[in-house]
Short mmCIF file of C-alpha atoms and ligand atoms in Angstrom, two decimals:
data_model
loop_
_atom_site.label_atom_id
_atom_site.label_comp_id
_atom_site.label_asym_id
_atom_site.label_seq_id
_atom_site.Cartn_x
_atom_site.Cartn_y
_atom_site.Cartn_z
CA UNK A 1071 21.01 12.55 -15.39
CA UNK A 1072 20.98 15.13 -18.21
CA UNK A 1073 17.92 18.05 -17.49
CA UNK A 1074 16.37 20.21 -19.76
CA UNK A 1075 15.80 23.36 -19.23
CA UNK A 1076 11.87 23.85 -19.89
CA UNK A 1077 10.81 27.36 -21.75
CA UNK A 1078 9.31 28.55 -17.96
CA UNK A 1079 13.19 28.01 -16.76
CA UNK A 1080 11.99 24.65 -14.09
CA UNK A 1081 14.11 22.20 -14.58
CA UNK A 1082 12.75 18.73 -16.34
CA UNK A 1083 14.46 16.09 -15.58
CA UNK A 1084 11.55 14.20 -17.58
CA UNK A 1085 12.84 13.26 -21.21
CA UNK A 1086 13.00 9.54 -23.17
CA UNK A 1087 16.40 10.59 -24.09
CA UNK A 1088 18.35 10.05 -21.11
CA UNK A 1089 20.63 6.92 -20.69
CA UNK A 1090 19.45 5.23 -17.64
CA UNK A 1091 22.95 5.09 -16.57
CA UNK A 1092 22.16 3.67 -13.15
CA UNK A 1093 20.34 0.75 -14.58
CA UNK A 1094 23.09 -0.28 -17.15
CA UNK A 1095 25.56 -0.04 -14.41
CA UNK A 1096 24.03 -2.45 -12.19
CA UNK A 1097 23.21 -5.06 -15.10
CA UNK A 1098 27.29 -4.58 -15.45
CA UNK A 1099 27.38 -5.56 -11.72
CA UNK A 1100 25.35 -8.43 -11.97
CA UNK A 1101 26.95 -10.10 -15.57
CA UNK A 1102 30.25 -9.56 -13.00
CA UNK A 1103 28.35 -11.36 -10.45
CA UNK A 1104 27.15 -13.82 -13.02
CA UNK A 1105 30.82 -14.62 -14.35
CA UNK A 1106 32.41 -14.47 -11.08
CA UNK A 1107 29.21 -17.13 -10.32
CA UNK A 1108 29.60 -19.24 -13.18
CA UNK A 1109 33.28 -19.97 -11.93
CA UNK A 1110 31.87 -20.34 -8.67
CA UNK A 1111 29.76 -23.51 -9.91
CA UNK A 1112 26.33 -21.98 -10.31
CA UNK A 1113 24.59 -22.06 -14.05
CA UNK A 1114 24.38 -18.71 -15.89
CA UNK A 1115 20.73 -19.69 -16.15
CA UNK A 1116 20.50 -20.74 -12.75
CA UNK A 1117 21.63 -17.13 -11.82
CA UNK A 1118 19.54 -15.37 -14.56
CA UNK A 1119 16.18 -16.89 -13.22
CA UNK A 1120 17.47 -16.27 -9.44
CA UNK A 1121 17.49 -12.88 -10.81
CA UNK A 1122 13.95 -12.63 -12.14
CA UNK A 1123 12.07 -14.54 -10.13
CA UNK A 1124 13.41 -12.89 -6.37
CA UNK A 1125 11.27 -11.11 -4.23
CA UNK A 1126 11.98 -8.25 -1.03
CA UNK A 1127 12.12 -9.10 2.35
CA UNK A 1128 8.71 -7.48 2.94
CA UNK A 1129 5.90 -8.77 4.79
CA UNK A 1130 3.49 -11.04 2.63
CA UNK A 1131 0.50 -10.33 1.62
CA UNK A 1132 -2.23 -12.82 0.21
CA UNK A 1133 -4.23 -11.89 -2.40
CA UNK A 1134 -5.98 -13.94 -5.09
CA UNK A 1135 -5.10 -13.42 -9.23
CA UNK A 1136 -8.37 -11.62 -11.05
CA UNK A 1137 -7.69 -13.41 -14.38
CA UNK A 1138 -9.79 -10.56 -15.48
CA UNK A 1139 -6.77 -8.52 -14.77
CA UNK A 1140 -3.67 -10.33 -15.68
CA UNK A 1141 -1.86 -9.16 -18.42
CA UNK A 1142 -0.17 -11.87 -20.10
CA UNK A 1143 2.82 -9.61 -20.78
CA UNK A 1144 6.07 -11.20 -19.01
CA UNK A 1145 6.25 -9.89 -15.78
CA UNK A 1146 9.23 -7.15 -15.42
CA UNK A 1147 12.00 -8.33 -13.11
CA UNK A 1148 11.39 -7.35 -9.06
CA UNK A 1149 14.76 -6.06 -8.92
CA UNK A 1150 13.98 -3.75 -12.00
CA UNK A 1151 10.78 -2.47 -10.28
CA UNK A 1152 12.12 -1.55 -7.29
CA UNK A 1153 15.64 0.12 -8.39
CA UNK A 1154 14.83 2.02 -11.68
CA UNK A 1155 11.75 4.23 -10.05
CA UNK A 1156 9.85 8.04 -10.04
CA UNK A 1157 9.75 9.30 -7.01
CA UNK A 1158 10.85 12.90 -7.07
CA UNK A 1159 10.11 13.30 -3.18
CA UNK A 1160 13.25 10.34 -3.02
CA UNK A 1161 15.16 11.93 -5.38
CA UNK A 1162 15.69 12.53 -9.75
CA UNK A 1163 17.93 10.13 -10.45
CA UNK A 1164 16.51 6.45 -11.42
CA UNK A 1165 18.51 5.21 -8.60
CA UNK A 1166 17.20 7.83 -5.55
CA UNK A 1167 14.17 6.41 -4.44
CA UNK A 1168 15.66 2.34 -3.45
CA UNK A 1169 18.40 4.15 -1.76
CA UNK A 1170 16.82 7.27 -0.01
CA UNK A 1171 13.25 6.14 0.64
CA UNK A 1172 14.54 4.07 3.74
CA UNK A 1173 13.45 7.37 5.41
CA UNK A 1174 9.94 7.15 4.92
CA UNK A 1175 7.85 5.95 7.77
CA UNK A 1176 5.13 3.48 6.52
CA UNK A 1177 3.42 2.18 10.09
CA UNK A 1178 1.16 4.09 11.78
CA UNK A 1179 -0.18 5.54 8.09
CA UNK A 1180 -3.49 7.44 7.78
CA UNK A 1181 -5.42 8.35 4.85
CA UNK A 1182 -8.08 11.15 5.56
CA UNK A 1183 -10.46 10.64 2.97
CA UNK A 1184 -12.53 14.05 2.80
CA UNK A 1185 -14.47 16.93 0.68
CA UNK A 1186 -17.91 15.86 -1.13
CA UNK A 1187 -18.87 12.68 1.04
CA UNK A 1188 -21.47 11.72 2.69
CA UNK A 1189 -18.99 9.72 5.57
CA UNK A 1190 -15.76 11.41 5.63
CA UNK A 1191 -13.12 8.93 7.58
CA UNK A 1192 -9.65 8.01 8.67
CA UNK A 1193 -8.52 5.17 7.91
CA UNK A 1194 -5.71 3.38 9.05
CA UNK A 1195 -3.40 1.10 6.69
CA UNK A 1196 -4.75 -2.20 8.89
CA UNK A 1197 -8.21 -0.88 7.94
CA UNK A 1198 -7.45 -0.24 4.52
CA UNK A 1199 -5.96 -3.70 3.65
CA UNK A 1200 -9.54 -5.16 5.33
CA UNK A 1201 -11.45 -2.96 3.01
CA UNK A 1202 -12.20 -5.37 0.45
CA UNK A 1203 -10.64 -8.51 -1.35
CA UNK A 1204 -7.14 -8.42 -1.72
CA UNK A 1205 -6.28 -8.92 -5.36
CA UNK A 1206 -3.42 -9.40 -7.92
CA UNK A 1207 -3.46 -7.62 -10.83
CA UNK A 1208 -0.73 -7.81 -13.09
CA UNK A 1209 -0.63 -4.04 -15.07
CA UNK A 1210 1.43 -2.82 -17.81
CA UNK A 1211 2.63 0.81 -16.62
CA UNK A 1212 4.04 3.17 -19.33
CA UNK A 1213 6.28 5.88 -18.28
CA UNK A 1214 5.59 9.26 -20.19
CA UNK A 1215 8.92 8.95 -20.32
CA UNK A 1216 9.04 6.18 -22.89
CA UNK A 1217 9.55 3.12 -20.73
CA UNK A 1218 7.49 0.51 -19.35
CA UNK A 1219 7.26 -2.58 -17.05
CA UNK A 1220 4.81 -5.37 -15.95
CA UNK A 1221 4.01 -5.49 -12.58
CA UNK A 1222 2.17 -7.64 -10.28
CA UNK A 1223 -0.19 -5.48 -7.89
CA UNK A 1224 -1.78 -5.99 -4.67
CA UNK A 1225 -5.02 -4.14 -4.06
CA UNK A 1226 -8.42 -3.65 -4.79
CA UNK A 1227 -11.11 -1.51 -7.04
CA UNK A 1228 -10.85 1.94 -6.17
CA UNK A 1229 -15.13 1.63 -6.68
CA UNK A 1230 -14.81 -0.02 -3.10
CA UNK A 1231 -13.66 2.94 -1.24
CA UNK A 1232 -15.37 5.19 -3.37
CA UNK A 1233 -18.78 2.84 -2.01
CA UNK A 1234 -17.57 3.29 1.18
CA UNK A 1235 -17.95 6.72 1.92
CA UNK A 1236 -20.33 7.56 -0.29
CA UNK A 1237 -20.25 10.86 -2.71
CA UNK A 1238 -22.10 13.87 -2.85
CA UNK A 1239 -23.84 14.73 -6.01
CA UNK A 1240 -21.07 17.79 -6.49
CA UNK A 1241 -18.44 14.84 -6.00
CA UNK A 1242 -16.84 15.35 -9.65
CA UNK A 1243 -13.32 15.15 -8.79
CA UNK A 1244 -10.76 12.79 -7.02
CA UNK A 1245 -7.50 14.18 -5.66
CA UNK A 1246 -4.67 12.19 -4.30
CA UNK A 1247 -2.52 13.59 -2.22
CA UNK A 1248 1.06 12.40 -0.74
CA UNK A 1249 2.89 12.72 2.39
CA UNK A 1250 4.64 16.11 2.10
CA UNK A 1251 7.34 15.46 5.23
CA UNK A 1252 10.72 17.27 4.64
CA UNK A 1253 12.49 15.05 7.64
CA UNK A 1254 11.07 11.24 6.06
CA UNK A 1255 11.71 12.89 1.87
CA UNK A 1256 14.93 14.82 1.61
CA UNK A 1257 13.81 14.98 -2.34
CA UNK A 1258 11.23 17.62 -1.04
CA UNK A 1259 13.83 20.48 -0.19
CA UNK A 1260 14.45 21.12 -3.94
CA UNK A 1261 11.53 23.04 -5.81
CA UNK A 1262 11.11 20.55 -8.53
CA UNK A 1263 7.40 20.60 -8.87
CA UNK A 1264 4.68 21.60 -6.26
CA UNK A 1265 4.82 19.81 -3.24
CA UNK A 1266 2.54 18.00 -2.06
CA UNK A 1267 2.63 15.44 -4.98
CA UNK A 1268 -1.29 15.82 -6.02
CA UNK A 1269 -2.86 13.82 -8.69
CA UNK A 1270 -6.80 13.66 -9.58
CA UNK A 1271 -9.29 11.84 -11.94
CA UNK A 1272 -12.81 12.51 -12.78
CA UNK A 1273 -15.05 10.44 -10.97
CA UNK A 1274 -16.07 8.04 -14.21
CA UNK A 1275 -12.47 7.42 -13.94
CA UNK A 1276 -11.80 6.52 -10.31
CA UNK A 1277 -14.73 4.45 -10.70
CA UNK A 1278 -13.70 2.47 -13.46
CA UNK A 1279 -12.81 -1.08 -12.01
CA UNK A 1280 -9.24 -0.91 -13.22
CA UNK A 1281 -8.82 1.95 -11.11
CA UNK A 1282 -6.60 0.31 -7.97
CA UNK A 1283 -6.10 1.27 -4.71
CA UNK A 1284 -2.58 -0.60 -4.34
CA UNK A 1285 -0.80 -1.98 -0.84
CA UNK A 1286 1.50 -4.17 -2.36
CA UNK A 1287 3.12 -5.92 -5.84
CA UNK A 1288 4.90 -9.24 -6.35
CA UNK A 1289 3.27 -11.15 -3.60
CA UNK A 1290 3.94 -8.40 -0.50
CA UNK A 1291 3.37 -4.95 0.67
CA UNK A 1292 4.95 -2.32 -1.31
CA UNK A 1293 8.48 -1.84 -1.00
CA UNK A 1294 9.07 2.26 0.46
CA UNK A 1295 10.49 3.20 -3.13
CA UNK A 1296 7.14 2.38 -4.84
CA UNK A 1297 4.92 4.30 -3.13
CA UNK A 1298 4.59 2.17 0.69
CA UNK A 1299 2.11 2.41 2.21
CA UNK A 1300 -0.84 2.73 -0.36
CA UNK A 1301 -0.56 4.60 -3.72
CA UNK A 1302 -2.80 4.63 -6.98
CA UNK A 1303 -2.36 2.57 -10.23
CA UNK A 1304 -4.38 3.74 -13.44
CA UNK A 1305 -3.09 1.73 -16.40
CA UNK A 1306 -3.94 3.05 -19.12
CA UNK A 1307 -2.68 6.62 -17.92
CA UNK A 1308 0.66 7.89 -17.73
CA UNK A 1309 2.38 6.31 -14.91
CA UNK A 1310 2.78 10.08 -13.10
CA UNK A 1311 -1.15 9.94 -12.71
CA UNK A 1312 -0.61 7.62 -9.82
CA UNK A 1313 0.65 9.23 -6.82
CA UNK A 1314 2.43 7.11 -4.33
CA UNK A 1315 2.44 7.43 -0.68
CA UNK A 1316 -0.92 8.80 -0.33
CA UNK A 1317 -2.46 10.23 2.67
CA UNK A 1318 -5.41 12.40 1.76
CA UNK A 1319 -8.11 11.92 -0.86
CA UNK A 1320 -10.67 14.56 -1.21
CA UNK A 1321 -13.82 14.39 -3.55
CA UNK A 1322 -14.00 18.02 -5.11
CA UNK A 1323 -16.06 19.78 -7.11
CA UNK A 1324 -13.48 20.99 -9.83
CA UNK A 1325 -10.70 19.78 -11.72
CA UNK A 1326 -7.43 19.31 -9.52
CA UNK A 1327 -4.92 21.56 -9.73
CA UNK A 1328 -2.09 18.63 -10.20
CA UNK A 1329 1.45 18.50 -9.36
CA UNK A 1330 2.64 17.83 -13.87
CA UNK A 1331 0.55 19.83 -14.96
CA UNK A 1332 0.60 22.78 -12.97
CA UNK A 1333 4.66 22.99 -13.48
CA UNK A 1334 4.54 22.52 -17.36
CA UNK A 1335 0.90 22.73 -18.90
CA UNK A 1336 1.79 22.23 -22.48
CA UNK A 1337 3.77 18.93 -21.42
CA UNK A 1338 1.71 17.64 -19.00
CA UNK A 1339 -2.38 17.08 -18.90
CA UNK A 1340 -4.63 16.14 -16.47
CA UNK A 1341 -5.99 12.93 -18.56
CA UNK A 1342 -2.26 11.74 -18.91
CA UNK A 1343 -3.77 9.20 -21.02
CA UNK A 1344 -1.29 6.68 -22.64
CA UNK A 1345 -1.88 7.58 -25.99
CA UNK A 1346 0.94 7.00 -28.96
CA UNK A 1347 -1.17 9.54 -31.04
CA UNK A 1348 -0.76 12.69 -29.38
CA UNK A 1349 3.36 13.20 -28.88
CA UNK A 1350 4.72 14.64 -26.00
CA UNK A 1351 6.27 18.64 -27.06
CA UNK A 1352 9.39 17.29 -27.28
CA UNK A 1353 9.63 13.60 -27.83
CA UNK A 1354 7.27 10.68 -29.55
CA UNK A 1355 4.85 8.75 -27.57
CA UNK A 1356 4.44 6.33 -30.46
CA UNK A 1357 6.82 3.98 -29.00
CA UNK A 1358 8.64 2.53 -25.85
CA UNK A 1359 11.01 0.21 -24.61
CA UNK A 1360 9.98 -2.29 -22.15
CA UNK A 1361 12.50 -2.44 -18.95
CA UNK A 1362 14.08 -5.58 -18.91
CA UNK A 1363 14.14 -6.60 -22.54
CA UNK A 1364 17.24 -6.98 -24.96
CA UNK A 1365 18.00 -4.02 -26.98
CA UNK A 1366 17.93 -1.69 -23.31
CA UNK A 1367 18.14 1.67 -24.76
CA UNK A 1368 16.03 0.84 -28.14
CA UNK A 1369 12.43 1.57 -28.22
CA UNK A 1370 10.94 -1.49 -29.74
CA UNK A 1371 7.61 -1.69 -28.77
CA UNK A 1372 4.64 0.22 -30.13
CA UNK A 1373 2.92 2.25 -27.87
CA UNK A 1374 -0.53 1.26 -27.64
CA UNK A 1375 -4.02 3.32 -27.15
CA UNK A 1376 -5.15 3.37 -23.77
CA UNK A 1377 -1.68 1.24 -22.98
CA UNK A 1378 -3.77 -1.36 -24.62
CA UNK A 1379 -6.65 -0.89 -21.77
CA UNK A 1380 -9.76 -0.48 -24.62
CA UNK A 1381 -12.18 -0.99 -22.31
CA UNK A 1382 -11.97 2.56 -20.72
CA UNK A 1383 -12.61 4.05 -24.56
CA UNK A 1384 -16.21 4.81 -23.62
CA UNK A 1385 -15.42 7.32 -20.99
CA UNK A 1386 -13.58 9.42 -23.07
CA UNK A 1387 -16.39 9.07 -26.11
CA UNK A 1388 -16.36 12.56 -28.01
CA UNK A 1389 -13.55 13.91 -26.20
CA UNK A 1390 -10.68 15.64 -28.49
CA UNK A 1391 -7.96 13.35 -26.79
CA UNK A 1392 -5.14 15.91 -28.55
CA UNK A 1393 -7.16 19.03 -26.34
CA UNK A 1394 -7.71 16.25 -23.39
CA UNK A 1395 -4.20 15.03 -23.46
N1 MTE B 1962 4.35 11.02 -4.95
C1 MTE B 1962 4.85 10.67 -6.14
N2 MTE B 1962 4.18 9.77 -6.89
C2 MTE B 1962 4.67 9.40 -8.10
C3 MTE B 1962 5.85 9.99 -8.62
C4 MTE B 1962 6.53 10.94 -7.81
O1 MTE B 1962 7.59 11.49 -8.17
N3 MTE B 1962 6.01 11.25 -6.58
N4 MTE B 1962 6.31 9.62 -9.88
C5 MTE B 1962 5.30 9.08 -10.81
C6 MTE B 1962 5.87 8.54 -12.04
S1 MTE B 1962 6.47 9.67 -13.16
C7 MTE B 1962 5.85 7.21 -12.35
S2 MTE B 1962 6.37 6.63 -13.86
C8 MTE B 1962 5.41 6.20 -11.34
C9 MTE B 1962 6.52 5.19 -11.15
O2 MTE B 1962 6.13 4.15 -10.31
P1 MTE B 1962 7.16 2.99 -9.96
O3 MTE B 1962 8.41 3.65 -9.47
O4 MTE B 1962 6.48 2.17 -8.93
O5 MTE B 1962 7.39 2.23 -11.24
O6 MTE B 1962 5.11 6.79 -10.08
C10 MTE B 1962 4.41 8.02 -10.15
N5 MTE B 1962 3.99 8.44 -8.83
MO1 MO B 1963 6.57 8.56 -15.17
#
């Protein structure tokens, strides 16, 4: 992967300009596969939609579509989703997460759930997936990076936890914070950003009902690479918003000091709001290419406000979005 040297002398490996080498490689495996298929007897189609449609080998989970959540976007490949991933702790490289995070130890998980509440708790993952409902939402997630997928999640409101243990009246904050193990995330010995991984939102924000609190995505529990056991999914913000892994949220008083934007400020906010309007310092956020699609290393698609999420305009109603990025 090619890395930038940022003016503060960190390392970024973060730029739209890098050719997901990884990724073309194994679609080259897989039109091998398909030839050396095709000879075998099996339909190029039949081999395509194989392709698409798989799932893991992960334990199912049941959860019922919220048509008020479905994006009718065409869903983004499983093997995509769970091979071309973020997850620094795993890894730089595309690639490091599906083939490190076997490592990471997803039963018995707690999340301590702490700060300004009323009914501070641990809860355990069982207890977590009884929370509330199980539903599937299917999200659009844009990488600040310039790419994006469609992906089905398994989870609930945020609000529901939030209910749960009930806020103080200084509760202004959220912060998210993953497992920070050195022996279960080799990707944690190199000083890439500040570890733990710690996100945040205001508390508007991790209210708002698209806010999830996600266990699992195409039909089972997360896969290890995507943020098993329980991570956070925020679509209309930059995907680095939601941290993966989690196992503390605290309710604060002030703004989090977050992992992005604590390493590079001027690159980085804490809104992270997908917004195609206000570029990133050294690359355009106006448009992206959708993982999956034909024309791989064009960017075809316009970016859209919010990532096309409108309805969470009102929260940000006479905010400067280019000062709030
Ligand atoms: N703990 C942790 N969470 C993380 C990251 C990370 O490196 N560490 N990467 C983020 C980024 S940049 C993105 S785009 C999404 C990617 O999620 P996905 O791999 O499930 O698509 O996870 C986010 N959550
Ligand atoms: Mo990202």
């Amino acid at each position: 992967m090619l890395i930038k040297r940022s003016p503060n002398g960190i390392d970024l490996p973060f730029s739209s300009e890098i050719t997901p080498r990884d990724v073309f490689e194994s679609r080259r495996s897989f039109i091998r596969q398909m030839a050396v298929g095709s000879i075998a007897g099996a339909s190029l189609l039949e081999m395509a939609n194989r392709e698409a449609f798989a799932q893991g080998n992960l334990p199912k989970l049941a959860a019922k579509a919220n048509p008020a959540f479905v994006a009718p976007d065409k869903q983004t490949a499983y093997k995509d989703a769970t091979t071309y991933n973020n997850f620094y702790e795993f890894g730089t490289d595309k690639s490091d997460p599906a083939q490190n995070a076997g490592t990471l130890r997803t039963r018995p998980w707690t999340v301590s759930i702490e700060g300004e509440v009323k009914k501070p708790m641990t809860l355990d993952i069982d207890a977590l997936l009884k929370l509330a409902p199980l539903e599937e939402r299917v999200y659009r997630l844009r990488c600040v990076e310039g790419w994006s997928m469609v992906i089905p999640w398994i989870g609930y409101s945020f609000s529901e936890l939030i209910k749960k243990v009930e806020p103080t009246g200084n509760a202004k904050y959220v912060e998210f914070i993953t497992l920070d193990d050195k022996k279960q995330m080799p990707g944690i010995n190199s000083r890439i950003i500040q570890w733990p991984y710690t996100e945040g939102l205001r508390m508007d924000e991790a209210n708002h009902p698209l806010t999830l609190l996600t266990l699992g995505m195409y039909g089972e529990t997360l896969p290890n690479q995507n943020g098993a056991p329980v991570r956070m999914v925020m679509p209309w913000k930059y995907g680095f918003k939601s941290g993966k892994s989690i196992v503390k949220i605290r309710f604060v008083k002030e703004q989090p000091r977050t992992s992005w934007s604590v390493l590079a400020p001027s690159e980085y906010g804490f809104y992270a709001n997908v917004n195609p309007n206000v570029d990133h310092p050294r690359w355009s956020q106006a448009s992206e290419r959708r993982i999956g699609e034909d024309g791989f290393l064009a960017r075809k698609r316009k970016t859209l406000m919010f990532n096309g999420y409108d309805q969470v305009a009102p929260l940000y109603a006479g905010m400067d979005l280019k000062k709030f990025y």
